[in-house]
């Protein structure tokens, strides 16, 4: 668990830093921070899936393409 005193310290440092940044730097920093957040979110999801999924639980690329191909064929024959 993260230490709440450390978090409060980091928050106060961030507020101080944000106050000194130009608008352009703040926008650029936000883009970087947002990208890092999304990357972190995806990494956590990948790590979780490695724990919850076993080999064979997930389709290979070829299997997925084959299923999509057959679904497309089925929908085309139903429309004709």
mmCIF file of N, CA and C in Angstrom, residues 3 5 7 10 17 20-21 25 28 31 34 37 47 49 53 58 61 63-65 67 69 73-76 78 80:
data_model
loop_
_atom_site.group_PDB
_atom_site.id
_atom_site.type_symbol
_atom_site.label_atom_id
_atom_site.label_comp_id
_atom_site.label_asym_id
_atom_site.label_seq_id
_atom_site.Cartn_x
_atom_site.Cartn_y
_atom_site.Cartn_z
ATOM 1 N N UNK A 3 2.126 4.906 0.938
ATOM 2 C CA UNK A 3 2.141 5.740 2.138
ATOM 3 C C UNK A 3 1.387 7.039 1.863
ATOM 4 N N UNK A 5 1.330 9.843 3.547
ATOM 5 C CA UNK A 5 2.156 11.039 3.734
ATOM 6 C C UNK A 5 2.957 11.322 2.471
ATOM 7 N N UNK A 7 2.142 10.418 -0.582
ATOM 8 C CA UNK A 7 1.204 10.863 -1.623
ATOM 9 C C UNK A 7 0.875 12.340 -1.437
ATOM 10 N N UNK A 10 3.785 14.357 -2.604
ATOM 11 C CA UNK A 10 3.865 14.402 -4.068
ATOM 12 C C UNK A 10 2.796 15.309 -4.666
ATOM 13 N N UNK A 17 4.607 22.667 -8.978
ATOM 14 C CA UNK A 17 5.189 22.589 -10.315
ATOM 15 C C UNK A 17 4.208 23.071 -11.377
ATOM 16 N N UNK A 20 4.008 26.764 -11.852
ATOM 17 C CA UNK A 20 5.160 27.406 -12.495
ATOM 18 C C UNK A 20 5.271 27.083 -13.985
ATOM 19 N N UNK A 21 4.432 26.203 -14.498
ATOM 20 C CA UNK A 21 4.530 25.788 -15.902
ATOM 21 C C UNK A 21 3.777 26.751 -16.819
ATOM 22 N N UNK A 25 3.628 24.185 -21.957
ATOM 23 C CA UNK A 25 4.259 23.064 -21.251
ATOM 24 C C UNK A 25 3.241 22.246 -20.477
ATOM 25 N N UNK A 28 1.430 20.017 -23.002
ATOM 26 C CA UNK A 28 2.323 18.935 -23.431
ATOM 27 C C UNK A 28 2.499 17.922 -22.300
ATOM 28 N N UNK A 31 -0.529 15.695 -22.045
ATOM 29 C CA UNK A 31 -0.549 14.654 -23.075
ATOM 30 C C UNK A 31 0.356 13.484 -22.673
ATOM 31 N N UNK A 34 -1.274 11.629 -19.688
ATOM 32 C CA UNK A 34 -2.425 10.854 -20.134
ATOM 33 C C UNK A 34 -1.963 9.579 -20.839
ATOM 34 N N UNK A 37 -0.740 7.151 -18.288
ATOM 35 C CA UNK A 37 -1.866 6.562 -17.564
ATOM 36 C C UNK A 37 -2.498 5.427 -18.365
ATOM 37 N N UNK A 47 -1.260 -7.891 -17.546
ATOM 38 C CA UNK A 47 -0.764 -8.703 -16.438
ATOM 39 C C UNK A 47 -1.886 -9.520 -15.814
ATOM 40 N N UNK A 49 -4.607 -10.523 -17.310
ATOM 41 C CA UNK A 49 -5.020 -11.582 -18.235
ATOM 42 C C UNK A 49 -4.035 -12.745 -18.228
ATOM 43 N N UNK A 53 -6.019 -16.139 -17.628
ATOM 44 C CA UNK A 53 -6.182 -16.958 -18.830
ATOM 45 C C UNK A 53 -5.092 -18.013 -18.903
ATOM 46 N N UNK A 58 -7.510 -18.408 -25.290
ATOM 47 C CA UNK A 58 -7.575 -17.281 -26.206
ATOM 48 C C UNK A 58 -7.377 -17.794 -27.626
ATOM 49 N N UNK A 61 -4.505 -15.636 -33.838
ATOM 50 C CA UNK A 61 -4.895 -14.692 -34.884
ATOM 51 C C UNK A 61 -5.599 -15.414 -36.018
ATOM 52 N N UNK A 63 -7.255 -18.265 -35.905
ATOM 53 C CA UNK A 63 -8.583 -18.721 -35.485
ATOM 54 C C UNK A 63 -9.585 -17.572 -35.494
ATOM 55 N N UNK A 64 -9.162 -16.414 -35.022
ATOM 56 C CA UNK A 64 -10.056 -15.250 -34.994
ATOM 57 C C UNK A 64 -10.442 -14.835 -36.407
ATOM 58 N N UNK A 65 -9.466 -14.814 -37.314
ATOM 59 C CA UNK A 65 -9.750 -14.452 -38.705
ATOM 60 C C UNK A 65 -10.705 -15.462 -39.333
ATOM 61 N N UNK A 67 -12.975 -17.308 -37.824
ATOM 62 C CA UNK A 67 -14.322 -17.099 -37.274
ATOM 63 C C UNK A 67 -14.963 -15.873 -37.908
ATOM 64 N N UNK A 69 -14.310 -14.616 -40.810
ATOM 65 C CA UNK A 69 -14.590 -14.943 -42.208
ATOM 66 C C UNK A 69 -15.890 -15.735 -42.327
ATOM 67 N N UNK A 73 -19.446 -14.741 -44.099
ATOM 68 C CA UNK A 73 -20.102 -15.598 -45.096
ATOM 69 C C UNK A 73 -21.540 -15.898 -44.689
ATOM 70 N N UNK A 74 -21.745 -16.203 -43.399
ATOM 71 C CA UNK A 74 -23.094 -16.499 -42.912
ATOM 72 C C UNK A 74 -24.027 -15.310 -43.085
ATOM 73 N N UNK A 75 -23.553 -14.123 -42.776
ATOM 74 C CA UNK A 75 -24.407 -12.942 -42.896
ATOM 75 C C UNK A 75 -24.695 -12.622 -44.351
ATOM 76 N N UNK A 76 -23.754 -12.907 -45.246
ATOM 77 C CA UNK A 76 -23.989 -12.662 -46.669
ATOM 78 C C UNK A 76 -24.997 -13.642 -47.235
ATOM 79 N N UNK A 78 -27.393 -15.112 -45.559
ATOM 80 C CA UNK A 78 -28.702 -14.808 -44.983
ATOM 81 C C UNK A 78 -29.347 -13.617 -45.694
ATOM 82 N N UNK A 80 -28.997 -12.880 -48.858
ATOM 83 C CA UNK A 80 -29.308 -13.196 -50.267
ATOM 84 C C UNK A 80 -30.498 -14.079 -50.396
#
